[in-house]
mmCIF file of C-alpha atoms in Angstrom:
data_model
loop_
_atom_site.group_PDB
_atom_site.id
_atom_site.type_symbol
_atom_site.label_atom_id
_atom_site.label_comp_id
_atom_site.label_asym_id
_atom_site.label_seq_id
_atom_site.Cartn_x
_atom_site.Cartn_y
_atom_site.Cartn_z
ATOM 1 C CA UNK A 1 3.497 -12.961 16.894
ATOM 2 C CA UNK A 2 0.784 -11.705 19.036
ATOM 3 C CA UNK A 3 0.154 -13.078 22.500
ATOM 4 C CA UNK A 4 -3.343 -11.347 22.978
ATOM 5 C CA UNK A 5 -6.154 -14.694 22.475
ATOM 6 C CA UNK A 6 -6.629 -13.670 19.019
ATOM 7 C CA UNK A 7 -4.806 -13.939 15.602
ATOM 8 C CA UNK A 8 -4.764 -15.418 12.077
ATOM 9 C CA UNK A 9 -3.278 -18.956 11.298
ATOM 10 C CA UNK A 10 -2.099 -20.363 8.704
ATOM 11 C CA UNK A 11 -3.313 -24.280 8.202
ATOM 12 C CA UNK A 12 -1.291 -25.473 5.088
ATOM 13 C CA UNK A 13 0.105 -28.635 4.063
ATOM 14 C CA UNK A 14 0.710 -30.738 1.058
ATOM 15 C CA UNK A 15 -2.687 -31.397 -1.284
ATOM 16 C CA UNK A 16 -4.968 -34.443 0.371
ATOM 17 C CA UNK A 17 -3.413 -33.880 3.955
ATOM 18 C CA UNK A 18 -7.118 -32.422 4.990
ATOM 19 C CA UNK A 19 -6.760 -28.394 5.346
ATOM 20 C CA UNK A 20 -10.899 -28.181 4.265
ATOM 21 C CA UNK A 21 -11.958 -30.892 6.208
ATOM 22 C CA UNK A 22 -10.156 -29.276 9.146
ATOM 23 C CA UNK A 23 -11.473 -25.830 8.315
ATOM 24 C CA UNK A 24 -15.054 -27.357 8.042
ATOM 25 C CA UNK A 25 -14.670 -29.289 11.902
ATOM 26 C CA UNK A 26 -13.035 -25.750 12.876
ATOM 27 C CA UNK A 27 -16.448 -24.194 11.932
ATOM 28 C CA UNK A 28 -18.427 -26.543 13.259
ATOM 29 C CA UNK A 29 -17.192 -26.153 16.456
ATOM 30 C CA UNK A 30 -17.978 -22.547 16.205
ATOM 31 C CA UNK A 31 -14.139 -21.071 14.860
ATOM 32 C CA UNK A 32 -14.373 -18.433 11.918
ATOM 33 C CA UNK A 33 -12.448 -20.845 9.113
ATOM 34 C CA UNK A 34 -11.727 -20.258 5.109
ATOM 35 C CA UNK A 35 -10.417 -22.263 2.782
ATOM 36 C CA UNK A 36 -7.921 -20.590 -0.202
ATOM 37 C CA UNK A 37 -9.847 -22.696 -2.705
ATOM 38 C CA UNK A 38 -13.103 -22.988 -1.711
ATOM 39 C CA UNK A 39 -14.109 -19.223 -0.577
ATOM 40 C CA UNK A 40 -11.900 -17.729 -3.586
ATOM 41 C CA UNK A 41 -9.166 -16.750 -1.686
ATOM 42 C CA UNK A 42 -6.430 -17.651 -4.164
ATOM 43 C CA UNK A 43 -6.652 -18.257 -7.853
ATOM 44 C CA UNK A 44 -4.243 -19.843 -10.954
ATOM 45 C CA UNK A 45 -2.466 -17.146 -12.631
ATOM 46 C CA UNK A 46 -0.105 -17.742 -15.482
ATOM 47 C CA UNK A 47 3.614 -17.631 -14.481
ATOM 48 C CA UNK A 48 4.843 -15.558 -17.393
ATOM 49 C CA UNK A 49 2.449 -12.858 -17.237
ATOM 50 C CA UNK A 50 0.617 -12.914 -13.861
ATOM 51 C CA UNK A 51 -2.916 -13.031 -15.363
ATOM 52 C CA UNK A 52 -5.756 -14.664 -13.441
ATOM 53 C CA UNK A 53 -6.924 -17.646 -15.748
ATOM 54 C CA UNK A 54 -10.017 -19.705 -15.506
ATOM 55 C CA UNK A 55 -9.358 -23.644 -14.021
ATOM 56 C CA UNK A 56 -10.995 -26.064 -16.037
ATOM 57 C CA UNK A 57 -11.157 -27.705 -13.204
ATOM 58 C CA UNK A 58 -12.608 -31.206 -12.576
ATOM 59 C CA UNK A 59 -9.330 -32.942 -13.255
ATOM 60 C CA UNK A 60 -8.239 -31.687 -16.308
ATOM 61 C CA UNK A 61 -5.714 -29.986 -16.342
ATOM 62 C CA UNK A 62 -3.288 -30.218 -19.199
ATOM 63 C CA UNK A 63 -0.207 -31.664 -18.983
ATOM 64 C CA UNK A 64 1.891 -28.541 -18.952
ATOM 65 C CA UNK A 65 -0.641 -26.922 -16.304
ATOM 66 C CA UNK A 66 1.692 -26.962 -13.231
ATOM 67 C CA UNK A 67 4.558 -25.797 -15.444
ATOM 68 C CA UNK A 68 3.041 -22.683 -16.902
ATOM 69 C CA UNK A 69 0.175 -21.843 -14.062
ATOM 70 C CA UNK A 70 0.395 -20.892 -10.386
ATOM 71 C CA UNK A 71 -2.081 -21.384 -7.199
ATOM 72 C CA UNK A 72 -1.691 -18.043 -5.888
ATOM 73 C CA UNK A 73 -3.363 -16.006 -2.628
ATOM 74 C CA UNK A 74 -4.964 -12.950 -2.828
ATOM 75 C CA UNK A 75 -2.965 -10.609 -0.181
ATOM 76 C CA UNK A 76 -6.145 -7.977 -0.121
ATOM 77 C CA UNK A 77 -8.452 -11.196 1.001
ATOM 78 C CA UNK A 78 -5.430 -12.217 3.554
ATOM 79 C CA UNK A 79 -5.222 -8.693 4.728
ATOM 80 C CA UNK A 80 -9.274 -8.226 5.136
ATOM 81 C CA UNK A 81 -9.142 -12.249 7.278
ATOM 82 C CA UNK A 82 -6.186 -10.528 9.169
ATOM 83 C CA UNK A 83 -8.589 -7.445 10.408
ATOM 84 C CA UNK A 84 -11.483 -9.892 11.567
ATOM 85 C CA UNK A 85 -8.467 -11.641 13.361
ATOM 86 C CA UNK A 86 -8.037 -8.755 15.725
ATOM 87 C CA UNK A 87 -11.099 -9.689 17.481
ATOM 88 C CA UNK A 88 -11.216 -13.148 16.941
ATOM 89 C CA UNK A 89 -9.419 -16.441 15.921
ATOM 90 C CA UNK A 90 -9.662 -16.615 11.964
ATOM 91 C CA UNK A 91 -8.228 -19.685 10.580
ATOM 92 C CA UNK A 92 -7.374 -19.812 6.840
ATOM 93 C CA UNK A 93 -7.012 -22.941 5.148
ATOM 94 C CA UNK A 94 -4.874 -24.361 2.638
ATOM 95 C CA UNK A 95 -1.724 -24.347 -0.163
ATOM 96 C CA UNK A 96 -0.227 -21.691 -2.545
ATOM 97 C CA UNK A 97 2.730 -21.234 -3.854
ATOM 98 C CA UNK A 98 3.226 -17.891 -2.974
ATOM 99 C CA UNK A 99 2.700 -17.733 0.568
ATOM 100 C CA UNK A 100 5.728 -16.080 1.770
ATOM 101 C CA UNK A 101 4.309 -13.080 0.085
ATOM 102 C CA UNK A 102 1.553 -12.929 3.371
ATOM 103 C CA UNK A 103 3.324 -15.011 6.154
ATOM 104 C CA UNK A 104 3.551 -11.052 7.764
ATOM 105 C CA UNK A 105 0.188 -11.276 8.436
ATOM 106 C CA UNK A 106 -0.374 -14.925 10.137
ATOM 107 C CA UNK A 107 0.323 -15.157 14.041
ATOM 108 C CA UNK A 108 0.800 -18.965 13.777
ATOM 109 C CA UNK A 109 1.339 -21.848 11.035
ATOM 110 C CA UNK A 110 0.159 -24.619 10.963
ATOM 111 C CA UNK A 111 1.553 -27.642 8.831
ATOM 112 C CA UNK A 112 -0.814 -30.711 8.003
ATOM 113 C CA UNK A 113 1.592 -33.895 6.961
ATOM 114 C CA UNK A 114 1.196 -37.176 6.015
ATOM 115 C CA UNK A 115 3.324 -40.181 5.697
ATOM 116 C CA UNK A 116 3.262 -41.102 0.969
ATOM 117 C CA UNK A 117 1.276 -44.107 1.382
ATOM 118 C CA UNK A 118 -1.812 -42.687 3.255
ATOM 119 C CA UNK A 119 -1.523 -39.444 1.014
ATOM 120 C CA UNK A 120 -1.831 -41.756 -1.929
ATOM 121 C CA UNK A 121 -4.758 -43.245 -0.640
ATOM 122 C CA UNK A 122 -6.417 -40.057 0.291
ATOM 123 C CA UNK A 123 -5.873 -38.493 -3.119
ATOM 124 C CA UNK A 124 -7.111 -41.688 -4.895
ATOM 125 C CA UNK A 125 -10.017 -41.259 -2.744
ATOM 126 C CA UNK A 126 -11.365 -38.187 -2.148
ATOM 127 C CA UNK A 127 -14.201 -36.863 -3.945
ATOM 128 C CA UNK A 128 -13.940 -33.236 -3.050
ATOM 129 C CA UNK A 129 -11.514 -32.234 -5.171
ATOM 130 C CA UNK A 130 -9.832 -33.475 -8.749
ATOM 131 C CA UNK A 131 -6.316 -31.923 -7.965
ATOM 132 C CA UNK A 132 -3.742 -35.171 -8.062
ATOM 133 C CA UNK A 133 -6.379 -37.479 -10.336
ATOM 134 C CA UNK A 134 -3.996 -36.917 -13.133
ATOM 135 C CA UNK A 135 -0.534 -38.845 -12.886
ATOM 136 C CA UNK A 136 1.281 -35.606 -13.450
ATOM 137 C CA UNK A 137 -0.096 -33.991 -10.668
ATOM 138 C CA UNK A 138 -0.331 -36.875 -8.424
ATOM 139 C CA UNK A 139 3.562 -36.791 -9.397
ATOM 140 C CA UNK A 140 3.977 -33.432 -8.230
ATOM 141 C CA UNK A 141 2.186 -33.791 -5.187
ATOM 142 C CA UNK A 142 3.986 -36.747 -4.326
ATOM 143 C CA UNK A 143 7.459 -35.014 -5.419
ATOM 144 C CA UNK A 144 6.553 -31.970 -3.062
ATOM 145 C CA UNK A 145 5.811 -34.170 0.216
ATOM 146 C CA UNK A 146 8.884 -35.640 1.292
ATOM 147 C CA UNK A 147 10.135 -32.016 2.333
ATOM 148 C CA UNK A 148 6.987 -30.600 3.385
ATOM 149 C CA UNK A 149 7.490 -30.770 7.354
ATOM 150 C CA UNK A 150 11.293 -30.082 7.227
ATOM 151 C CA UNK A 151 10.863 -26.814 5.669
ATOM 152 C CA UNK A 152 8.188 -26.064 8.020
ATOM 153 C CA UNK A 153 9.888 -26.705 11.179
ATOM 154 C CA UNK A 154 12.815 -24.719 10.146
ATOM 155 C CA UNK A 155 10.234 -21.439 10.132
ATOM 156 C CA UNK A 156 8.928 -22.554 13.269
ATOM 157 C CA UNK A 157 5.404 -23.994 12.474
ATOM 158 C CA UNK A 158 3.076 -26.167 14.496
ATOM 159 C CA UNK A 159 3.651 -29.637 12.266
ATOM 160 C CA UNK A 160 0.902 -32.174 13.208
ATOM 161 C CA UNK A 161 0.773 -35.263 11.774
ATOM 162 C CA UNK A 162 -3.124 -35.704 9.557
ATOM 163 C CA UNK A 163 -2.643 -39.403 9.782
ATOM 164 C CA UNK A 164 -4.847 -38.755 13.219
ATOM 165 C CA UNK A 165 -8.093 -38.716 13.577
ATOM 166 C CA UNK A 166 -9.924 -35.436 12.492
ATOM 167 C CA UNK A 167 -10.750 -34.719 16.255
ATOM 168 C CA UNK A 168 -7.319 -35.084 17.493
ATOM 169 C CA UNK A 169 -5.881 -33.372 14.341
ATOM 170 C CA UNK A 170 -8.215 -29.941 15.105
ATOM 171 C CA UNK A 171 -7.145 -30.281 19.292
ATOM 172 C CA UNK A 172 -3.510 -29.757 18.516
ATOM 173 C CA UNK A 173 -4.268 -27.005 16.355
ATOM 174 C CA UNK A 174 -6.000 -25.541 18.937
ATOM 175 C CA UNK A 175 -3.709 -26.718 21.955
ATOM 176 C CA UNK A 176 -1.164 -24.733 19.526
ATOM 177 C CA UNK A 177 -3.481 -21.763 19.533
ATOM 178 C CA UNK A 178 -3.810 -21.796 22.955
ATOM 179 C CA UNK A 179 -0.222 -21.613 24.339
ATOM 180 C CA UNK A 180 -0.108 -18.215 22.223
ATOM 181 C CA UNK A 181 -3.011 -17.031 24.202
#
């Protein structure tokens, strides 16, 4: 990691633990901030054959969807975020499944968590995005949670719990960008 006041992070976390609503209060307050979904940045692919396939989005997906698809990032995009980054904070936002494949290029990661009953409240009511309206994916998001923080502690992110308040979720990110300054 870099110790020069500028760098990429990496916000992740499980589905409904608030990556875009941080990114958008990390823009507001004047932070360059992208979100894997919403600006493009990663994109289902089919597992057998690595294909990029349209989302029908909207909830409905079929039941096999998760089985046979991927949410996957888009190194170039990472590497492009991780050039702006060298004179600048860039934050990206959000959850793939192959993000080991850029963790090279992030100077810090940040891990969103929440405790299964407020995560099943924020799923059942968000209106931002479908993903976890159907039981199988609500299911999998569920199924993926309980070892969310664990694994990232062990690789040394900055876990903070999204339980908080949206302003005192966004000041330990940035107390946590800080102390790499």
């Amino acid at each position: 990691m870099r110790n020069s006041g500028v760098g990429l992070v990496w916000v992740t976390g499980n589905s409904g633990t608030g990556k875009s609503t941080v990114r958008r209060e990390l823009a507001r307050r004047g932070y360059r901030s992208y979100d894997t979904d919403e600006d493009g940045i990663a994109v289902w692919r089919l597992r057998a054959t690595g294909e990029q396939v349209h989302d029908p989005g909207g909830g409905h997906h079929p039941e096999t969807w998760l089985r046979d698809h991927g949410w996957r990032i888009n190194r170039a995009r990472v590497e492009s975020l991780a050039l702006m980054a060298r004179e600048e904070w860039v934050f990206l936002c959000g959850s793939v499944e192959n993000e080991a494949e850029v963790w090279d290029l992030f100077d810090m990661v940040v891990c969103l968590v929440l405790d299964e009953s407020t995560l099943r409240e924020r799923i059942a009511t968000r209106t931002t995005n479908a993903f976890g309206k159907s039981p199988v994916e609500l299911e999998a998001i569920l199924g993926w949670n309980p070892t969310m923080e664990a694994s990232y502690r062990e690789v040394g992110a900055l876990v903070v719990d999204a339980a908080q308040p949206l302003g005192v979720v966004v000041e330990e990110i940035l107390a946590g960008v800080l102390e790499l300054s």
